PDB file of C-alpha atoms in Angstrom:
ATOM      1  CA  UNK N   1      11.377  -0.983  -8.453  1.00  0.00           C
ATOM      2  CA  UNK N   2      12.400   0.937 -11.557  1.00  0.00           C
ATOM      3  CA  UNK N   3      11.030   4.467 -11.302  1.00  0.00           C
ATOM      4  CA  UNK N   4      11.864   7.171 -13.885  1.00  0.00           C
ATOM      5  CA  UNK N   5      12.749  10.439 -12.196  1.00  0.00           C
ATOM      6  CA  UNK N   6       9.596  12.169 -13.466  1.00  0.00           C
ATOM      7  CA  UNK N   7       7.443   9.631 -11.597  1.00  0.00           C
ATOM      8  CA  UNK N   8       9.514   9.226  -8.424  1.00  0.00           C
ATOM      9  CA  UNK N   9       8.003  10.138  -5.050  1.00  0.00           C
ATOM     10  CA  UNK N  10      10.564  10.912  -2.313  1.00  0.00           C
ATOM     11  CA  UNK N  11       8.558  12.711   0.373  1.00  0.00           C
ATOM     12  CA  UNK N  12       8.424  10.368   3.415  1.00  0.00           C
ATOM     13  CA  UNK N  13       5.112  11.856   4.531  1.00  0.00           C
ATOM     14  CA  UNK N  14       3.533  11.145   1.151  1.00  0.00           C
ATOM     15  CA  UNK N  15       4.983   7.627   1.071  1.00  0.00           C
ATOM     16  CA  UNK N  16       3.723   6.858   4.573  1.00  0.00           C
ATOM     17  CA  UNK N  17       0.281   8.241   3.712  1.00  0.00           C
ATOM     18  CA  UNK N  18       0.144   6.037   0.609  1.00  0.00           C
ATOM     19  CA  UNK N  19       0.980   2.957   2.684  1.00  0.00           C
ATOM     20  CA  UNK N  20      -1.603   3.827   5.322  1.00  0.00           C
ATOM     21  CA  UNK N  21      -4.295   4.492   2.708  1.00  0.00           C
ATOM     22  CA  UNK N  22      -3.521   1.302   0.768  1.00  0.00           C
ATOM     23  CA  UNK N  23      -2.566  -0.952   3.662  1.00  0.00           C
ATOM     24  CA  UNK N  24      -3.593  -4.247   2.086  1.00  0.00           C
ATOM     25  CA  UNK N  25      -0.238  -5.206   0.623  1.00  0.00           C
ATOM     26  CA  UNK N  26       1.771  -8.082  -0.778  1.00  0.00           C
ATOM     27  CA  UNK N  27       4.622  -9.385   1.380  1.00  0.00           C
ATOM     28  CA  UNK N  28       7.303 -11.170  -0.638  1.00  0.00           C
ATOM     29  CA  UNK N  29      10.230 -13.240   0.662  1.00  0.00           C
ATOM     30  CA  UNK N  30      12.627 -15.703  -0.947  1.00  0.00           C
ATOM     31  CA  UNK N  31      13.681 -18.970   0.666  1.00  0.00           C
ATOM     32  CA  UNK N  32      16.090 -21.378  -1.014  1.00  0.00           C
ATOM     33  CA  UNK N  33      15.635 -19.513  -4.264  1.00  0.00           C
ATOM     34  CA  UNK N  34      11.844 -19.862  -4.200  1.00  0.00           C
ATOM     35  CA  UNK N  35       9.684 -16.719  -3.866  1.00  0.00           C
ATOM     36  CA  UNK N  36       6.848 -16.713  -1.323  1.00  0.00           C
ATOM     37  CA  UNK N  37       4.117 -14.086  -1.228  1.00  0.00           C
ATOM     38  CA  UNK N  38       1.164 -13.361   1.048  1.00  0.00           C
ATOM     39  CA  UNK N  39      -1.596 -10.769   0.614  1.00  0.00           C
ATOM     40  CA  UNK N  40      -2.365  -9.222   3.985  1.00  0.00           C
ATOM     41  CA  UNK N  41      -3.252  -5.971   5.744  1.00  0.00           C
ATOM     42  CA  UNK N  42      -0.333  -4.212   7.393  1.00  0.00           C
ATOM     43  CA  UNK N  43      -0.104  -1.384   9.883  1.00  0.00           C
ATOM     44  CA  UNK N  44       2.526   1.336   9.646  1.00  0.00           C
ATOM     45  CA  UNK N  45       4.136   2.939  12.673  1.00  0.00           C
ATOM     46  CA  UNK N  46       5.826   5.948  11.017  1.00  0.00           C
ATOM     47  CA  UNK N  47       7.496   7.206  14.188  1.00  0.00           C
ATOM     48  CA  UNK N  48       9.702   4.186  14.855  1.00  0.00           C
ATOM     49  CA  UNK N  49      13.175   4.119  13.358  1.00  0.00           C
ATOM     50  CA  UNK N  50      14.470   6.234  10.479  1.00  0.00           C
ATOM     51  CA  UNK N  51      11.809   5.112   8.004  1.00  0.00           C
ATOM     52  CA  UNK N  52       9.068   3.578  10.168  1.00  0.00           C
ATOM     53  CA  UNK N  53       8.062   0.014  10.981  1.00  0.00           C
ATOM     54  CA  UNK N  54       5.487  -2.207   9.281  1.00  0.00           C
ATOM     55  CA  UNK N  55       3.536  -4.682  11.397  1.00  0.00           C
ATOM     56  CA  UNK N  56       1.153  -7.466  10.520  1.00  0.00           C
ATOM     57  CA  UNK N  57       0.222 -11.077  11.071  1.00  0.00           C
ATOM     58  CA  UNK N  58      -0.397 -14.208   9.060  1.00  0.00           C
ATOM     59  CA  UNK N  59      -1.741 -17.669   9.720  1.00  0.00           C
ATOM     60  CA  UNK N  60       0.606 -19.945  11.644  1.00  0.00           C
ATOM     61  CA  UNK N  61      -0.157 -22.572   8.985  1.00  0.00           C
ATOM     62  CA  UNK N  62       1.466 -20.243   6.414  1.00  0.00           C
ATOM     63  CA  UNK N  63       5.108 -21.357   6.422  1.00  0.00           C
ATOM     64  CA  UNK N  64       6.337 -18.002   5.125  1.00  0.00           C
ATOM     65  CA  UNK N  65       6.733 -16.722   8.697  1.00  0.00           C
ATOM     66  CA  UNK N  66       9.522 -19.228   9.339  1.00  0.00           C
ATOM     67  CA  UNK N  67      11.875 -17.004   7.340  1.00  0.00           C
ATOM     68  CA  UNK N  68      11.118 -13.980   9.556  1.00  0.00           C
ATOM     69  CA  UNK N  69      14.451 -14.076  11.396  1.00  0.00           C
ATOM     70  CA  UNK N  70      15.217 -10.353  11.402  1.00  0.00           C
ATOM     71  CA  UNK N  71      18.014 -10.881   8.864  1.00  0.00           C
ATOM     72  CA  UNK N  72      16.444 -12.245   5.682  1.00  0.00           C
ATOM     73  CA  UNK N  73      15.169  -9.456   3.385  1.00  0.00           C
ATOM     74  CA  UNK N  74      11.542  -9.001   2.432  1.00  0.00           C
ATOM     75  CA  UNK N  75       9.610  -6.717   0.113  1.00  0.00           C
ATOM     76  CA  UNK N  76       6.185  -5.290   0.894  1.00  0.00           C
ATOM     77  CA  UNK N  77       4.290  -3.929  -2.118  1.00  0.00           C
ATOM     78  CA  UNK N  78       1.389  -1.495  -1.786  1.00  0.00           C
ATOM     79  CA  UNK N  79      -0.668  -0.596  -4.861  1.00  0.00           C
ATOM     80  CA  UNK N  80      -2.796   2.516  -4.876  1.00  0.00           C
ATOM     81  CA  UNK N  81      -5.182   3.827  -7.537  1.00  0.00           C
ATOM     82  CA  UNK N  82      -4.409   2.664 -11.084  1.00  0.00           C
ATOM     83  CA  UNK N  83      -6.093   2.799 -14.476  1.00  0.00           C
ATOM     84  CA  UNK N  84      -5.572   2.115 -18.168  1.00  0.00           C
ATOM     85  CA  UNK N  85      -4.794   5.198 -20.262  1.00  0.00           C
ATOM     86  CA  UNK N  86      -6.004   5.074 -23.874  1.00  0.00           C
ATOM     87  CA  UNK N  87      -3.954   6.741 -26.652  1.00  0.00           C
ATOM     88  CA  UNK N  88      -7.246   8.145 -27.992  1.00  0.00           C
ATOM     89  CA  UNK N  89      -7.090  10.777 -25.245  1.00  0.00           C
ATOM     90  CA  UNK N  90      -3.890  12.376 -26.521  1.00  0.00           C
ATOM     91  CA  UNK N  91      -3.817  15.185 -29.054  1.00  0.00           C
ATOM     92  CA  UNK N  92      -1.207  13.604 -31.355  1.00  0.00           C
ATOM     93  CA  UNK N  93      -1.098  10.228 -33.153  1.00  0.00           C
ATOM     94  CA  UNK N  94       2.382   9.208 -31.964  1.00  0.00           C
ATOM     95  CA  UNK N  95       1.247   7.780 -28.637  1.00  0.00           C
ATOM     96  CA  UNK N  96       0.646   4.304 -27.244  1.00  0.00           C
ATOM     97  CA  UNK N  97      -1.525   2.809 -24.488  1.00  0.00           C
ATOM     98  CA  UNK N  98      -0.115   2.981 -20.970  1.00  0.00           C
ATOM     99  CA  UNK N  99      -1.133   2.646 -17.342  1.00  0.00           C
ATOM    100  CA  UNK N 100      -1.163   5.342 -14.676  1.00  0.00           C
ATOM    101  CA  UNK N 101      -0.702   4.169 -11.112  1.00  0.00           C
ATOM    102  CA  UNK N 102       0.529   4.835  -7.594  1.00  0.00           C
ATOM    103  CA  UNK N 103       2.688   2.273  -5.788  1.00  0.00           C
ATOM    104  CA  UNK N 104       5.086   1.988  -2.857  1.00  0.00           C
ATOM    105  CA  UNK N 105       7.751  -0.671  -2.275  1.00  0.00           C
ATOM    106  CA  UNK N 106       9.013  -1.195   1.275  1.00  0.00           C
ATOM    107  CA  UNK N 107      12.161  -3.176   2.101  1.00  0.00           C
ATOM    108  CA  UNK N 108      13.295  -4.640   5.411  1.00  0.00           C
ATOM    109  CA  UNK N 109      13.920  -7.832   7.351  1.00  0.00           C
ATOM    110  CA  UNK N 110      10.801  -8.986   9.246  1.00  0.00           C
ATOM    111  CA  UNK N 111      11.037 -10.596  12.656  1.00  0.00           C
ATOM    112  CA  UNK N 112       8.484 -12.523  14.665  1.00  0.00           C
ATOM    113  CA  UNK N 113       6.819 -10.783  17.616  1.00  0.00           C
ATOM    114  CA  UNK N 114       7.060 -13.331  20.403  1.00  0.00           C
ATOM    115  CA  UNK N 115       5.441 -11.441  23.289  1.00  0.00           C
ATOM    116  CA  UNK N 116       1.755 -12.381  23.487  1.00  0.00           C
ATOM    117  CA  UNK N 117       0.717  -9.052  24.980  1.00  0.00           C
ATOM    118  CA  UNK N 118       2.484  -7.250  22.129  1.00  0.00           C
ATOM    119  CA  UNK N 119       0.644  -9.441  19.623  1.00  0.00           C
ATOM    120  CA  UNK N 120      -2.679  -8.673  21.283  1.00  0.00           C
ATOM    121  CA  UNK N 121      -1.831  -4.952  21.239  1.00  0.00           C
ATOM    122  CA  UNK N 122      -0.992  -5.125  17.534  1.00  0.00           C
ATOM    123  CA  UNK N 123      -4.293  -6.820  16.733  1.00  0.00           C
ATOM    124  CA  UNK N 124      -6.108  -4.185  18.753  1.00  0.00           C
ATOM    125  CA  UNK N 125      -4.373  -1.322  16.959  1.00  0.00           C
ATOM    126  CA  UNK N 126      -4.926  -2.932  13.566  1.00  0.00           C
ATOM    127  CA  UNK N 127      -8.620  -3.454  14.205  1.00  0.00           C
ATOM    128  CA  UNK N 128      -9.018   0.097  15.540  1.00  0.00           C
ATOM    129  CA  UNK N 129      -7.318   1.530  12.443  1.00  0.00           C
ATOM    130  CA  UNK N 130      -9.468  -0.341   9.936  1.00  0.00           C
ATOM    131  CA  UNK N 131     -12.681  -0.002  11.967  1.00  0.00           C
ATOM    132  CA  UNK N 132     -12.270   3.774  12.272  1.00  0.00           C
ATOM    133  CA  UNK N 133     -14.192   4.358   9.030  1.00  0.00           C
ATOM    134  CA  UNK N 134     -17.377   2.911  10.519  1.00  0.00           C
ATOM    135  CA  UNK N 135     -19.921   4.994  12.485  1.00  0.00           C
ATOM    136  CA  UNK N 136     -19.746   2.623  15.447  1.00  0.00           C
ATOM    137  CA  UNK N 137     -16.283   1.030  15.284  1.00  0.00           C
ATOM    138  CA  UNK N 138     -15.730  -2.295  17.004  1.00  0.00           C
ATOM    139  CA  UNK N 139     -12.698  -2.924  19.189  1.00  0.00           C
ATOM    140  CA  UNK N 140     -10.648  -6.063  19.680  1.00  0.00           C
ATOM    141  CA  UNK N 141     -11.921  -6.164  23.277  1.00  0.00           C
ATOM    142  CA  UNK N 142     -15.435  -6.753  21.909  1.00  0.00           C
ATOM    143  CA  UNK N 143     -14.377 -10.220  20.728  1.00  0.00           C
ATOM    144  CA  UNK N 144     -15.152 -12.966  23.304  1.00  0.00           C
ATOM    145  CA  UNK N 145     -11.988 -13.600  25.331  1.00  0.00           C
ATOM    146  CA  UNK N 146     -11.858 -17.372  24.798  1.00  0.00           C
ATOM    147  CA  UNK N 147     -12.291 -16.962  21.046  1.00  0.00           C
ATOM    148  CA  UNK N 148      -9.629 -14.226  20.916  1.00  0.00           C
ATOM    149  CA  UNK N 149      -7.166 -16.434  22.783  1.00  0.00           C
ATOM    150  CA  UNK N 150      -7.712 -19.189  20.252  1.00  0.00           C
ATOM    151  CA  UNK N 151      -7.027 -16.745  17.437  1.00  0.00           C
ATOM    152  CA  UNK N 152      -3.774 -15.637  19.061  1.00  0.00           C
ATOM    153  CA  UNK N 153      -2.536 -19.213  18.965  1.00  0.00           C
ATOM    154  CA  UNK N 154      -3.429 -19.580  15.284  1.00  0.00           C
ATOM    155  CA  UNK N 155      -1.434 -16.591  13.986  1.00  0.00           C
ATOM    156  CA  UNK N 156       2.126 -15.308  13.888  1.00  0.00           C
ATOM    157  CA  UNK N 157       2.663 -11.562  14.228  1.00  0.00           C
ATOM    158  CA  UNK N 158       5.683  -9.767  12.824  1.00  0.00           C
ATOM    159  CA  UNK N 159       7.311  -6.387  12.534  1.00  0.00           C
ATOM    160  CA  UNK N 160       9.431  -5.148   9.657  1.00  0.00           C
ATOM    161  CA  UNK N 161      11.773  -2.214  10.373  1.00  0.00           C
ATOM    162  CA  UNK N 162      11.891  -0.308   7.101  1.00  0.00           C
ATOM    163  CA  UNK N 163      15.360   0.047   5.603  1.00  0.00           C
ATOM    164  CA  UNK N 164      14.247   1.462   2.245  1.00  0.00           C
ATOM    165  CA  UNK N 165      11.020   2.855   0.868  1.00  0.00           C
ATOM    166  CA  UNK N 166      10.464   3.741  -2.798  1.00  0.00           C
ATOM    167  CA  UNK N 167       7.407   5.381  -4.290  1.00  0.00           C
ATOM    168  CA  UNK N 168       6.073   5.791  -7.828  1.00  0.00           C
ATOM    169  CA  UNK N 169       3.333   8.178  -8.876  1.00  0.00           C
ATOM    170  CA  UNK N 170       2.997   7.683 -12.631  1.00  0.00           C
ATOM    171  CA  UNK N 171       0.306  10.200 -13.490  1.00  0.00           C
ATOM    172  CA  UNK N 172       1.103  11.236 -17.069  1.00  0.00           C
ATOM    173  CA  UNK N 173       3.678  13.800 -15.898  1.00  0.00           C
ATOM    174  CA  UNK N 174       5.681  13.049 -19.059  1.00  0.00           C
ATOM    175  CA  UNK N 175       2.876  14.593 -21.115  1.00  0.00           C
ATOM    176  CA  UNK N 176       2.044  18.252 -21.616  1.00  0.00           C
ATOM    177  CA  UNK N 177      -0.754  20.032 -19.733  1.00  0.00           C
ATOM    178  CA  UNK N 178      -3.273  19.651 -22.574  1.00  0.00           C
ATOM    179  CA  UNK N 179      -2.759  15.908 -22.864  1.00  0.00           C
ATOM    180  CA  UNK N 180      -2.877  15.472 -19.088  1.00  0.00           C
ATOM    181  CA  UNK N 181      -6.156  17.360 -18.925  1.00  0.00           C
ATOM    182  CA  UNK N 182      -7.539  15.121 -21.684  1.00  0.00           C
ATOM    183  CA  UNK N 183      -6.340  11.999 -19.829  1.00  0.00           C
ATOM    184  CA  UNK N 184      -8.103  13.157 -16.663  1.00  0.00           C
ATOM    185  CA  UNK N 185     -11.261  13.841 -18.657  1.00  0.00           C
ATOM    186  CA  UNK N 186     -11.131  10.454 -20.355  1.00  0.00           C
ATOM    187  CA  UNK N 187     -10.546   8.589 -17.123  1.00  0.00           C
ATOM    188  CA  UNK N 188     -13.432  10.320 -15.419  1.00  0.00           C
ATOM    189  CA  UNK N 189     -15.743   9.707 -18.370  1.00  0.00           C
ATOM    190  CA  UNK N 190     -15.102   5.957 -18.135  1.00  0.00           C
ATOM    191  CA  UNK N 191     -17.441   5.771 -15.159  1.00  0.00           C
ATOM    192  CA  UNK N 192     -15.027   3.577 -13.203  1.00  0.00           C
ATOM    193  CA  UNK N 193     -14.489   4.656  -9.579  1.00  0.00           C
ATOM    194  CA  UNK N 194     -10.784   3.728  -9.544  1.00  0.00           C
ATOM    195  CA  UNK N 195     -10.211   5.548 -12.828  1.00  0.00           C
ATOM    196  CA  UNK N 196     -11.953   8.612 -11.404  1.00  0.00           C
ATOM    197  CA  UNK N 197      -9.539   8.629  -8.464  1.00  0.00           C
ATOM    198  CA  UNK N 198      -6.604   8.457 -10.896  1.00  0.00           C
ATOM    199  CA  UNK N 199      -8.212  11.325 -12.815  1.00  0.00           C
ATOM    200  CA  UNK N 200      -8.168  13.395  -9.625  1.00  0.00           C
ATOM    201  CA  UNK N 201      -4.478  12.657  -9.131  1.00  0.00           C
ATOM    202  CA  UNK N 202      -3.614  13.488 -12.749  1.00  0.00           C
ATOM    203  CA  UNK N 203      -5.533  16.729 -12.413  1.00  0.00           C
ATOM    204  CA  UNK N 204      -3.572  17.583  -9.266  1.00  0.00           C
ATOM    205  CA  UNK N 205      -0.317  17.433 -11.278  1.00  0.00           C
ATOM    206  CA  UNK N 206      -1.680  20.417 -13.184  1.00  0.00           C
ATOM    207  CA  UNK N 207      -2.058  22.381  -9.971  1.00  0.00           C
ATOM    208  CA  UNK N 208      -5.819  21.945 -10.067  1.00  0.00           C
ATOM    209  CA  UNK N 209      -7.971  20.405  -7.341  1.00  0.00           C
ATOM    210  CA  UNK N 210      -9.403  16.965  -8.091  1.00  0.00           C
ATOM    211  CA  UNK N 211     -13.145  16.473  -8.287  1.00  0.00           C
ATOM    212  CA  UNK N 212     -13.290  15.239  -4.682  1.00  0.00           C
ATOM    213  CA  UNK N 213     -11.394  18.256  -3.337  1.00  0.00           C
ATOM    214  CA  UNK N 214     -13.242  20.835  -5.424  1.00  0.00           C
ATOM    215  CA  UNK N 215     -16.571  19.411  -4.292  1.00  0.00           C
ATOM    216  CA  UNK N 216     -15.687  19.787  -0.612  1.00  0.00           C
TER     217      UNK N 216
END
């Protein structure tokens, strides 16, 4: 991923947090010169290895898993908040439309998790993570055992030890404080929830709390 230095994010804690917050990613592999991609939720274990380990699962009917040999490279893409930025929000006329966004690219070589107990544990941890936002979270153990066993046979779980992780936070940092403030104002005035989140992030580059933080 090409990332100009002004937009580059290098802090591992920030990168891991971005992956965990935006865990529904795109896993891309190449086999015989043909790219394959699957949209799926992934779980990050930040404490394993030098950069962490991504885990997930896909349908056994999805042939992409057959390239998960622990040697062939893969790319996992995670997209965070993003929004169109109109040139009307800048103070000067010499500006063009652009897009502000947050994204993380993760590289590694995925391998299949063969142990059935490990697969069951991964599904349990994944469900617990994504259910945690609910008042009464469900657990994997709440699924009828015979049905769960059938599901285990229909999926392939994998883990991807991270060899490289690159982050981009393009939040109008190449513009002056006045223009950035106007971009944040314009994004928030659009009434779009995603744009409002980008507005918060742009505002944070000015050393100011976003609307969510200032309201808390």
